Tab-separated table of C-alpha atoms and ligand atoms in Angstrom:
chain	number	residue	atom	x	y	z
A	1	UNK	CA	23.721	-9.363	22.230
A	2	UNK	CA	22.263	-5.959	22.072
A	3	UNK	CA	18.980	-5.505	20.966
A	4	UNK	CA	18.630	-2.897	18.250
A	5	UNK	CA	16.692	0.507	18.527
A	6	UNK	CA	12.994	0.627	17.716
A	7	UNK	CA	12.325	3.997	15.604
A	8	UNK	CA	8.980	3.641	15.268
A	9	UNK	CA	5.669	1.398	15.238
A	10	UNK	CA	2.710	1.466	12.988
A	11	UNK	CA	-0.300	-0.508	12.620
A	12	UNK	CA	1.150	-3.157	9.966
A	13	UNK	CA	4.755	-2.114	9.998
A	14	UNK	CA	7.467	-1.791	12.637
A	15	UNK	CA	10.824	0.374	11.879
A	16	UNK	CA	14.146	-0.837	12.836
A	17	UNK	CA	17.511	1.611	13.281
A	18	UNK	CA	19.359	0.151	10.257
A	19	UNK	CA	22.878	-1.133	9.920
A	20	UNK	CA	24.523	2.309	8.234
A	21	UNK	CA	23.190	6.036	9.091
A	22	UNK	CA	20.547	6.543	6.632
A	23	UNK	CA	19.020	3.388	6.621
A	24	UNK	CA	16.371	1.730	8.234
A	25	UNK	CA	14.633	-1.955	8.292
A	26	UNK	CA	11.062	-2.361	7.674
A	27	UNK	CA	9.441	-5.193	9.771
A	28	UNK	CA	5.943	-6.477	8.592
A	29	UNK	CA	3.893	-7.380	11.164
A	30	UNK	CA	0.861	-10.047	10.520
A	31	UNK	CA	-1.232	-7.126	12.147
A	32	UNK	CA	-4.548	-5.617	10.508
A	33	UNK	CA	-6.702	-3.272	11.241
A	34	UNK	CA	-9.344	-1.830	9.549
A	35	UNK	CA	-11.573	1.373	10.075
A	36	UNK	CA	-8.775	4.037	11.861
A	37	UNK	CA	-7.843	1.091	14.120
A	38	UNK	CA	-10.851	0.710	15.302
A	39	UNK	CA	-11.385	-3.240	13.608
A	40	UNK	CA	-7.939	-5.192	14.966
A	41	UNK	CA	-6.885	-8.924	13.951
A	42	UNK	CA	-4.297	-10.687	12.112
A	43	UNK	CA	-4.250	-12.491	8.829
A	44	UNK	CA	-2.014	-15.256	8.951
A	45	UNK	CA	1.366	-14.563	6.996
A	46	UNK	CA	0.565	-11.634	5.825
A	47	UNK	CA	3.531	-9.593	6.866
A	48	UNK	CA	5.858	-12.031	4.535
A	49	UNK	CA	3.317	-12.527	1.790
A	50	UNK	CA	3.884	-8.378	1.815
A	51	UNK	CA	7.267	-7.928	2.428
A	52	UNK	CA	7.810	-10.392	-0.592
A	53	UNK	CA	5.311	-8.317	-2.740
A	54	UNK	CA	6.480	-4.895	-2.081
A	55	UNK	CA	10.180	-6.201	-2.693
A	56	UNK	CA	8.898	-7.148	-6.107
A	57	UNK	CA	6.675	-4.455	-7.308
A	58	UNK	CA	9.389	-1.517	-5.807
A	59	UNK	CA	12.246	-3.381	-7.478
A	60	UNK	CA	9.944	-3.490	-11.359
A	61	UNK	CA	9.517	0.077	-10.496
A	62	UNK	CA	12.739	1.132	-9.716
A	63	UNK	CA	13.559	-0.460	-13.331
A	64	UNK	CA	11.118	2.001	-14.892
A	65	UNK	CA	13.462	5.190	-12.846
A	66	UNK	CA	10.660	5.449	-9.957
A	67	UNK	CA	12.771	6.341	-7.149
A	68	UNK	CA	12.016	4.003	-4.449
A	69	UNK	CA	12.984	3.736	-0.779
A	70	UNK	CA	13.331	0.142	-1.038
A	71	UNK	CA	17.111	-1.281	-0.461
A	72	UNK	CA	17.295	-5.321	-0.290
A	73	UNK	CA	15.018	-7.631	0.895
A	74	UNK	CA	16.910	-8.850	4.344
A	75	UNK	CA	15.116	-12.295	5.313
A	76	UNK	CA	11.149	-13.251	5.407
A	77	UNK	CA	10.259	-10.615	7.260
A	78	UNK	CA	12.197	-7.285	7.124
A	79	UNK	CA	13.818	-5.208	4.168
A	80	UNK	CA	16.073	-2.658	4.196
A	81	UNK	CA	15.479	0.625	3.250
A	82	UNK	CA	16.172	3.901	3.088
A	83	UNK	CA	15.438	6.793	5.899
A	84	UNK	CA	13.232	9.491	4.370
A	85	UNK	CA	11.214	12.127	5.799
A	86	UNK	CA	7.638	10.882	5.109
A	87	UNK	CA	5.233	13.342	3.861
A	88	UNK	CA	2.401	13.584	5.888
A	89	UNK	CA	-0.173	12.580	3.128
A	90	UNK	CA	-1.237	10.093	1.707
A	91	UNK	CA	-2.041	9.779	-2.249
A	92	UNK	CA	-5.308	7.829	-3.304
A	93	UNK	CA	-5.066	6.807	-7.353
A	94	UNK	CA	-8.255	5.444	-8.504
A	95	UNK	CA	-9.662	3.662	-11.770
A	96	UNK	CA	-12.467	1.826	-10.671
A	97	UNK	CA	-15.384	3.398	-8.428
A	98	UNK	CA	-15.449	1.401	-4.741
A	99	UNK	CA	-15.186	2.141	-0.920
A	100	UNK	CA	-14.846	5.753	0.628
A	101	UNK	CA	-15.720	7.621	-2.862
A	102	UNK	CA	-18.636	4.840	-3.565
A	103	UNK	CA	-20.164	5.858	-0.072
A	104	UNK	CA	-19.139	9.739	-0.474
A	105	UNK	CA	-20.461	10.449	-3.974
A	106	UNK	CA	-23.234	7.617	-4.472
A	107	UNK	CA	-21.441	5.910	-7.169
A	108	UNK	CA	-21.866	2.071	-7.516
A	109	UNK	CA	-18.983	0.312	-6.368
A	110	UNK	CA	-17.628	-1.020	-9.402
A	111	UNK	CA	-17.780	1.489	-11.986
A	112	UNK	CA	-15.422	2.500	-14.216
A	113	UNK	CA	-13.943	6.082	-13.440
A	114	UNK	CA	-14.246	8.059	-16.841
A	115	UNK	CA	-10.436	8.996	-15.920
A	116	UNK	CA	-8.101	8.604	-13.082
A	117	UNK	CA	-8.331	10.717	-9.813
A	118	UNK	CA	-5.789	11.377	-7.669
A	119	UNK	CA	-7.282	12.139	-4.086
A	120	UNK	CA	-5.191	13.524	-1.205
A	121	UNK	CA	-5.662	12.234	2.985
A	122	UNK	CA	-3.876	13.945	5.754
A	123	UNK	CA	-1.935	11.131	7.278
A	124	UNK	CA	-3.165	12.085	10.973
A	125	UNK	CA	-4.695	9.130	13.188
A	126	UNK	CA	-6.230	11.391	15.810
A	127	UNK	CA	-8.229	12.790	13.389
A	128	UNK	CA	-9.206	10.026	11.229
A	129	UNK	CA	-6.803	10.838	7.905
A	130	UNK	CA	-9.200	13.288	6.587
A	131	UNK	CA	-9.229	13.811	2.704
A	132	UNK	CA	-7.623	17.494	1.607
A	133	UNK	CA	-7.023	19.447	-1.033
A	134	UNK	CA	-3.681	20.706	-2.790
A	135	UNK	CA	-5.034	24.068	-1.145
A	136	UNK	CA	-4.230	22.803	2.196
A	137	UNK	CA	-1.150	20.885	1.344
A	138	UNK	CA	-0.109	24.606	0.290
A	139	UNK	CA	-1.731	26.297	3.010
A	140	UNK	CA	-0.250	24.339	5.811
A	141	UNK	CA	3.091	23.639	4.010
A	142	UNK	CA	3.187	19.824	4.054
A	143	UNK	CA	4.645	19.801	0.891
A	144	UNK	CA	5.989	22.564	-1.713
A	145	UNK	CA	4.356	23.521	-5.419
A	146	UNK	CA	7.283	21.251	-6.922
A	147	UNK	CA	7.407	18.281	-4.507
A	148	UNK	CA	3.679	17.460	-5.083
A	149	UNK	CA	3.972	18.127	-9.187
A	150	UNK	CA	6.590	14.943	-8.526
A	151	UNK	CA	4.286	13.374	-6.088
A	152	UNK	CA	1.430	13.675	-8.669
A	153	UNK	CA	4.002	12.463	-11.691
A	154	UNK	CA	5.439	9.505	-10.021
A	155	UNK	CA	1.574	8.459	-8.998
A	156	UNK	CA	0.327	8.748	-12.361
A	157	UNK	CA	3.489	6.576	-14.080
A	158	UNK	CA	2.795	3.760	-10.740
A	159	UNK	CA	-0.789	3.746	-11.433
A	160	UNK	CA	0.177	3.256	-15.287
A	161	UNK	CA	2.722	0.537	-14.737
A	162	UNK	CA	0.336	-1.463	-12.125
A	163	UNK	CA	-2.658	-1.080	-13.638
A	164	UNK	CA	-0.492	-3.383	-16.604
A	165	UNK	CA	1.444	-5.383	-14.289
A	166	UNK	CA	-2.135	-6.470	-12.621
A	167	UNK	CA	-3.983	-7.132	-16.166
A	168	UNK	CA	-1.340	-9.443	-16.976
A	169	UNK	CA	-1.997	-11.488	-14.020
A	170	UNK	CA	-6.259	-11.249	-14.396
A	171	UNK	CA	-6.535	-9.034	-11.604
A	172	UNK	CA	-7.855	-5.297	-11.640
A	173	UNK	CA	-6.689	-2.272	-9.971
A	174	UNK	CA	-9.488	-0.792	-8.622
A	175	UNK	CA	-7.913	1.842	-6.586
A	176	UNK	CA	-4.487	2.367	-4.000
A	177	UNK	CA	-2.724	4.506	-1.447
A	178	UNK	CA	0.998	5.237	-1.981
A	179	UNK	CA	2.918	7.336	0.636
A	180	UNK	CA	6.159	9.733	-0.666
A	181	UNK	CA	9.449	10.454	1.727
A	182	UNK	CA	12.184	13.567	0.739
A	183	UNK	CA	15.569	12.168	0.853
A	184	UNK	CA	17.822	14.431	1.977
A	185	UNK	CA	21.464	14.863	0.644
A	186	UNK	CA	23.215	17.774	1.678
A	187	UNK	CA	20.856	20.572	1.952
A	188	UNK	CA	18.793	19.034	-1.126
A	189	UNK	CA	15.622	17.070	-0.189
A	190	UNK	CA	14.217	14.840	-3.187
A	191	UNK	CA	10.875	12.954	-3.271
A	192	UNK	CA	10.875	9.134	-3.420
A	193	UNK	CA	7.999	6.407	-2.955
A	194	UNK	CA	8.324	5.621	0.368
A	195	UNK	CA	6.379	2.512	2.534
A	196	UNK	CA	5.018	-0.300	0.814
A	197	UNK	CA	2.656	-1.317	-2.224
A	198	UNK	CA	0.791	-4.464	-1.253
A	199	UNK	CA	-2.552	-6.149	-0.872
A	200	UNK	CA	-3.255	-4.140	2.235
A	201	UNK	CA	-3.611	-0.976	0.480
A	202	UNK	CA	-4.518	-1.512	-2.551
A	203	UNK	CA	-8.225	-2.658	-4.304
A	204	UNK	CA	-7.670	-5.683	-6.534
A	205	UNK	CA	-10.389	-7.956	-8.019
A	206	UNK	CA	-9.895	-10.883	-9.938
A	207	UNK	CA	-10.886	-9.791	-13.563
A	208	UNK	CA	-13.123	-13.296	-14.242
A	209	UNK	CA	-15.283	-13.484	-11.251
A	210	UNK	CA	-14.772	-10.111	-9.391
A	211	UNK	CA	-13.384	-11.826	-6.404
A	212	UNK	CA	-11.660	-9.390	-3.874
A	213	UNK	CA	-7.906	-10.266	-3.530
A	214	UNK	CA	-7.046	-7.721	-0.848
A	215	UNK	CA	-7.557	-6.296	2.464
A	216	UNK	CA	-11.422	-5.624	1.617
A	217	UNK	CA	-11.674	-9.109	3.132
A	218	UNK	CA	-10.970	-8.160	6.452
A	219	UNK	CA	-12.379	-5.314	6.645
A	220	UNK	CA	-15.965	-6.321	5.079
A	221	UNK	CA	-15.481	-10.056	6.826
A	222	UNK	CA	-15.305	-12.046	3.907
A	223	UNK	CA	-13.088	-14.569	4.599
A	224	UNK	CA	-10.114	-15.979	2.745
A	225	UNK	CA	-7.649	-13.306	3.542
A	226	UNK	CA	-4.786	-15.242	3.437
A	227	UNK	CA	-5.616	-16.874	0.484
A	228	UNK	CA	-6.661	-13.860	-1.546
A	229	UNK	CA	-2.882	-12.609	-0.205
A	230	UNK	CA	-1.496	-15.950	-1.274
A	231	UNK	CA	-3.250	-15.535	-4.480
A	232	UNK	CA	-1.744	-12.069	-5.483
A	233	UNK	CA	1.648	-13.077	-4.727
A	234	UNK	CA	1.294	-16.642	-6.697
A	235	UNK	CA	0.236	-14.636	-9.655
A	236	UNK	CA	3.135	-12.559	-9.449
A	237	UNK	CA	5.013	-15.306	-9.630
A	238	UNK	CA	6.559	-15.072	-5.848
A	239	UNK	CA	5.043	-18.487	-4.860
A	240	UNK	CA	5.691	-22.268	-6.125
A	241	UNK	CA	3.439	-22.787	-9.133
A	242	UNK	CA	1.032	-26.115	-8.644
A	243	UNK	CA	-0.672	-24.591	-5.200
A	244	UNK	CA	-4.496	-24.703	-5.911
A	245	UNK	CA	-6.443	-21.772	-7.660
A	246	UNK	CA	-7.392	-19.600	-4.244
A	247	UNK	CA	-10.292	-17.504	-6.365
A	248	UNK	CA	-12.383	-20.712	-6.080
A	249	UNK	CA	-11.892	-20.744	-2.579
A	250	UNK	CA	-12.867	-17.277	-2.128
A	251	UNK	CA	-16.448	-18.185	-3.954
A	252	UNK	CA	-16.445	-20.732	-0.703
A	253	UNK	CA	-16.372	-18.151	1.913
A	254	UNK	CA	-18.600	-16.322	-0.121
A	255	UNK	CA	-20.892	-18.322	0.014
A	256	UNK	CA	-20.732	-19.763	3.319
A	257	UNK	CA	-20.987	-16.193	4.942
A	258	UNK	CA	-24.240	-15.153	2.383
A	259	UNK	CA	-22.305	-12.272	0.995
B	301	TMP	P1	-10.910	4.226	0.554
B	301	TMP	O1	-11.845	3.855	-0.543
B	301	TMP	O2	-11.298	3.651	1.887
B	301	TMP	O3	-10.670	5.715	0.616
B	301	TMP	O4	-9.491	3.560	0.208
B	301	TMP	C1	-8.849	3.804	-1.022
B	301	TMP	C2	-7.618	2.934	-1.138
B	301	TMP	O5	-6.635	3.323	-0.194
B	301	TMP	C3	-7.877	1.460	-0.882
B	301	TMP	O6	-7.147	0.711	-1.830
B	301	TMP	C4	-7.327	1.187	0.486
B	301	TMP	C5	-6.289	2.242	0.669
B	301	TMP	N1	-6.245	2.738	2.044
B	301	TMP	C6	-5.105	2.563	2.800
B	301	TMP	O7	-4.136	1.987	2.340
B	301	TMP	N2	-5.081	3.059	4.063
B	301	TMP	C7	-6.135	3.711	4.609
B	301	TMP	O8	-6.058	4.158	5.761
B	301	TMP	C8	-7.318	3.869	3.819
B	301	TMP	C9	-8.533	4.551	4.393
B	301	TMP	C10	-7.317	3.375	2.544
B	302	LIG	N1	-5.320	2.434	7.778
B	302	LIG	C1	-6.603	1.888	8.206
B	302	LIG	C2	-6.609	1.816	9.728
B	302	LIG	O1	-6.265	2.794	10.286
B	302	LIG	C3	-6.805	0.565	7.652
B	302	LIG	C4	-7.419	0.555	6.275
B	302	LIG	O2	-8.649	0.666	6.137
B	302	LIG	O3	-6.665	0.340	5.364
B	302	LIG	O4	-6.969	0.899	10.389
């Protein structure tokens, strides 16, 4: 048997050569960190709870013409998908007031943006993703004029169809990070959503008791990770119906801890 070539390892995510040129598989790892790496641990079946969860939201969203890399789904762990180019930035939407622009600005976690902001992080660990403007994205040529009026687009029409897909479900979308790739065919390059849309990088609270259903439980040490993962994907209907309400269990840890 040979063993196939690793491309390349991130902190939740490992990528696989793929089976034809221009594809590769995306491995999620049970890995989080927290904090530019500086917080490490694992939540427990996380990395399928996500690969099932990105499958599903990239697939609703390719049905509403967002161009996605996502292929197939291969097995519990992996998808397919295609090989882009990533752009090195990453794109903050938020509705809701909470984390780094709560700290940043003084604004009470929790409070409802007056509109939606779009906020832009140079994807560089070394030096801590700082946040940028389009000035610099223009200045240092990580992306052209057009690509990020299509970045900008495509994050607006996600941030539309989630912020529904989540209401539907009780659950708010507070804020979340989305990360674009150019597809190249011939000597054309053309933007698509690239990595993954799941409880990791995204803000959701449960819309009855404010409950945090994402990785904001690891990184504040709430508790209940894996459930609040659980929880997200039961909602979306990716688990068997029956399994307990997790939100009550997340008042548990809440309460245990003090927080
Ligand atoms: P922030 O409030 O810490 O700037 O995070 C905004 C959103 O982006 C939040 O949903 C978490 C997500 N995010 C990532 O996915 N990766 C990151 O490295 C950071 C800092 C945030
Ligand atoms: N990407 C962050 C890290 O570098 C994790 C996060 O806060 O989402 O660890």
């Amino acid at each position: 048997m040979t063993r196939r070539r690793l491309v390349y390892e991130g902190k939740a995510k490992i990528l696989y050569e793929g089976p034809e040129p221009g594809t590769l598989i995306q491995y999620f790892k049970d890995d989080a960190t927290a904090f530019n790496a500086q917080k490490k641990g694992q939540i427990a079946g996380k990395g399928v709870l996500n690969n099932r969860i990105s499958e599903h939201i990239y697939t609703l969203l390719g049905t509403i013409g967002i161009p996605t890399h996502f292929v197939r789904r291969l097995n519990m762990r992996e998808q397919l998908i295609r090989q882009v180019e990533i752009v090195p930035i990453e794109v903050v939407v938020r509705n809701v007031a909470a984390g780094s622009i709560s700290k940043r600005l003084g604004i009470e976690e929790g409070t409802q943006l007056p509109r939606t902001i779009i906020e832009y992080y140079y994807k560089d660990d070394a030096l801590g993703d700082p946040m940028i403007a389009d000035e610099h994205i223009a200045c240092f040529g990580w992306a052209s004029q057009e690509e990020m009026n299509d970045i900008a687009d495509m994050a607006i029409r996600v941030n539309d169809f989630l912020c529904g897909l989540f209401a539907g479900i009780g659950i708010r979308l507070v804020d979340f990070k989305l990360e674009f790739g150019r597809l190249w065919e011939n000597d054309y390059a053309r933007i698509i959503l690239a990595d993954e849309i799941s409880p990791d990088g995204c803000r959701l609270w449960d819309m009855a008791s404010g409950e945090k259903l994402d990785k904001d439980r690891f990184r504040r040490d709430l508790g209940g990770e894996a459930e609040a993962y659980q929880e997200v994907a039961r909602r979306l209907g990716l688990l068997p119906e029956g399994e307990p309400n997790a939100v009550l269990d997340m008042a548990e840890h809440r309460q245990k801890r003090g927080k």
